[in-house]
Amino acid sequence: MRARVVTVIASLVIVLVLVCLCRLIAGSTIGWPGTDILELRAARLTSGVAIGAALAVSGVLLQALLRNPLASPFILGLASGAGFGVVLAVYVGFRLGMDSIRYAPNWGPALVGAMASLGLVFAFGRRRGQLDPIGLILVGVVVSAIFGAGTLLVLHLLPADEMATLTRWMMGRVSEDRSWAVIGLIAGGTALGTIVATWLGPALDGAALGDDEAISIGVPLPVLRPVLLLLAGALTAGAVVLAGPIAFVGLICPHVVRLLSGPGHRSLVIGSALLGAALIVGADALVSSFRVAGGRLPIGIFTALIGGPIFIWILRSRWRAGT
Amino acid sequence: MTRLRFDNVSASYGRGEVLCGVTCSLHAGAITAIVGPNGSGKTTLFRTVVAPRGAGVRRTGGAVLLDGEPVEQLATRRRVARIAYIPQRPSVAGAFTVQAIVELGRYALRDNAQAVRQAVRRAGLLGMERLIYGELSVGEQQRVTLARALTQIHGGEADAVVLADEPTSAMDIRHEVSAMAVFRELSQAGVAVGLVVHDLQRARRWADRAVLLDAGRVVAEGEADDILTPQRLGPVFGVHFVDDSLAEPVADAQT
Amino acid sequence: MGVQLSLQRHPSPVGYDGGIMRLWLPVLLILAPLAITSVSCERSAPEPSTDAPRIVALSPAIARMLADLGLEDHIVGRHQWDMVLPADVPKVGDQTEIDYELLIELEPTDVLLQYGERPIPARLRTLAAEYGWHIRSFDIDTIDDVQAVVKVLPQYLSFPDTQAGRAHGEQTAARADALAEALVDHLQPRDAVRQAGRILLLFAVDPPTAFGPETFLAQVVTRLGGANAQTVGDYPQLSLEDVINLDPDTIVIVRSADESTPIELLAGPVGRLNIRAVRSGRITALRHPLALLPSTSLLEVADELEARLAELHEADEVAP
């Protein structure tokens, strides 16, 4: 088992390195670029690694804590919360004539929106003072729907050019309008979050038991749940800041790694972070090297197109295996 | 000697009390059967011990004392090393192996490969270590949970409590007998064993002591032979027994 | 797939309903003011006193043409996204939905649409037959379309069959001819645009989104003697890398923004690129709110574009 885990992690590291190399040479022209373009590609590469790792680790944490393999940052409404935050900020800036809000990089409101929806899910997904796995998912779906409707409402009130811009933002893509400081902050935070999650791997294993049983073997579940939910929320918010809403990465990566290296959460966290990073960087390299209708495809469309079928395939194969 | 004492314990899931001032004890070196009709509070009684800061159930009054010390004041490691819990319906999310689940018994404690090996053998799981827990039958899963609990209290049996909530309900007869033999051995080593059990004949066969619960209150507590009698059990369960063997109960007519 | 969930001893789904209901309230409270601000300016009482033609212009482009023909007071209903007419003109609908009830209340004589190849809804046709409305749909994509539509527009309007009405119709037709001619005269190559080199028109900056050669604004640039740097697509989404490779001489950010908004804010990451247009400061913004509208407003838009590019040119001459 240990040998298998090492093999899987090593393979994923190699895949990630190769994909990163591809990202650096892929673009409007294939090949090693000049300094200016190299800096742009390096920034997108770093963003991509952070986005993928953050979403995937967030997915692992949520699935473990809610004991629900369908949990993911997006099902819990974080993405729609972030989306709503962004469009609301643009609308407020537009209405009040405050340029500093209207044209600001949208990461502040995205963060507030993601955290607000997490707060709502957290506040209303509890039963008798306890976070309840089913309750969280249900409330997440409802919060997601409400924020989605709010987003559509606000879009409706904006002028056409703003609406078109925001609609593109909501398709998800690796933003190029982020300074190295912001990218560095989020990448650093993601690395830190991944380390914390890895360190807590055995606790997540323990949480695989029922609540009472987990507590009886010493897993500090009542403390662990809120702390790790917050960590998952922060990771997702970071990814949304860099990319807008990108679906399926947080759902798919933990599933694939679980199939490869087993259920242990130490290897699951590390493997998912690597796979998520490779997935986003690879997808970004791909969308950067060809044009659709004269332009680049938003990466969010790409991940959903690839991720959806993979998810259904995993679901089917697990059903066939009878688990 | 009293190891674990429930002192006037009340508990609630939010609306209405499930336990109303329960006072009873688990004695060191004895198997205490907890019996009572569905919903009488047997499982809740155990949950007030293992999850003192609550996972759903909330203790609204009284105290649970381990050798005189409130359980919620025990440091995590001490509590884990001394109180093991075998839930009625163990569940594991994810494709963990039998070995991994049994090792979780040492989660908060120092790793102990020998404890794991010994527990696997005592629960009759030799050769099954690499199987996936979720793919086992419920009876086999119950043996894994038993092994996990044995791993947890390994080396500290003389001071330990094992709370087992219908631990053998899905086992075949051979494994039930050997599992019960394990509980017997544990009690002989000094463990205070609490055993929720539905089968009253088996309760009388295995238990040294018994606590009879009804609607969240203790109806009777004492030596198993004194408590598990047709006279005491009949009114609580709403049945009458044809003889002292507790076999073939007949339901009372509905009034 | 084994969805394993820890069930409570006494599951009570009812408990959630309370939670979810409580959830709605704060959200509704947040959204209510937004909804009210939008609703309050939408419906005002129709004014049946207006003389014929009573026009519902379900197209901002047509609304602008009518206004330029001096018929603004005859417009009784407008498009959902209209940004041309005063706020008190009721909004009747858009390409996907029409408020038929409001339409009937407005008692129009003419309903003008810009549906292009989209069929006119059957319901609208039925109601038109019933109430005697004249429906006309136009296809307006190019500068030639604008010219053609403005010229024929008066023919389709129901001026009253009175002496005054006929006079009004003739007068409007004369204005339309003049306007169509003005469009031809106005859209001639201009120095400031010609000297701007290859112009990259950007609709958005993160990601950079360009105006392709077939877009209305690119046509305006071409007619004014300019070269559109983006040579494929409608509104293609680019990367900064693409912008570097295009290496335009001049960048124009098209945003309906206030004069006071600095160009740095509008240009975002594009303004920080190390490319010729940025280095030489040849980056500007076209802030006309109707910059994207294929209508007679393009006369103003063309002037505005020329003025912006001339500013850059002057700055070049001042600098060594």
PDB file of C-alpha atoms in Angstrom, chain A residues 4 37 71 82 87 97 107-108 110 112 127 141-142 151 182 195 197 199 219 231 235 242 252 260 285 290-291 317:
ATOM      1  CA  ARG A   4       1.570   2.238  -4.229  1.00  0.00           C
ATOM      2  CA  ILE A  37       5.680  36.674 -22.606  1.00  0.00           C
ATOM      3  CA  ALA A  71     -19.601  17.536  -1.459  1.00  0.00           C
ATOM      4  CA  ALA A  82     -18.405  34.832  -4.898  1.00  0.00           C
ATOM      5  CA  VAL A  87     -21.654  41.583  -9.687  1.00  0.00           C
ATOM      6  CA  GLY A  97     -20.634  56.454  -9.732  1.00  0.00           C
ATOM      7  CA  TRP A 107     -11.151  39.802  -5.667  1.00  0.00           C
ATOM      8  CA  GLY A 108     -12.339  41.677  -2.569  1.00  0.00           C
ATOM      9  CA  ALA A 110     -15.403  37.611  -4.442  1.00  0.00           C
ATOM     10  CA  VAL A 112     -16.606  38.477   0.853  1.00  0.00           C
ATOM     11  CA  ARG A 127     -29.088  21.037  13.590  1.00  0.00           C
ATOM     12  CA  VAL A 141     -27.921  24.055  -2.797  1.00  0.00           C
ATOM     13  CA  VAL A 142     -30.502  26.599  -1.639  1.00  0.00           C
ATOM     14  CA  THR A 151     -26.610  37.491  -9.627  1.00  0.00           C
ATOM     15  CA  VAL A 182      -1.825  38.754  -5.071  1.00  0.00           C
ATOM     16  CA  ILE A 195       0.353  21.490   4.496  1.00  0.00           C
ATOM     17  CA  ALA A 197      -4.603  19.564   5.567  1.00  0.00           C
ATOM     18  CA  TRP A 199      -0.842  17.277   8.720  1.00  0.00           C
ATOM     19  CA  VAL A 219     -10.889  12.977  16.948  1.00  0.00           C
ATOM     20  CA  LEU A 231      -9.986  26.460   5.577  1.00  0.00           C
ATOM     21  CA  LEU A 235      -8.991  27.999  -0.313  1.00  0.00           C
ATOM     22  CA  LEU A 242      -7.705  34.080  -9.442  1.00  0.00           C
ATOM     23  CA  ILE A 252     -13.231  15.167  -9.567  1.00  0.00           C
ATOM     24  CA  LEU A 260      -5.376   5.467  -7.501  1.00  0.00           C
ATOM     25  CA  ALA A 285      -2.052  25.352 -21.738  1.00  0.00           C
ATOM     26  CA  PHE A 290      -5.837  27.104 -29.977  1.00  0.00           C
ATOM     27  CA  ARG A 291      -8.529  29.558 -30.914  1.00  0.00           C
ATOM     28  CA  SER A 317     -18.012   2.324 -12.313  1.00  0.00           C
TER      29      SER A 317
END
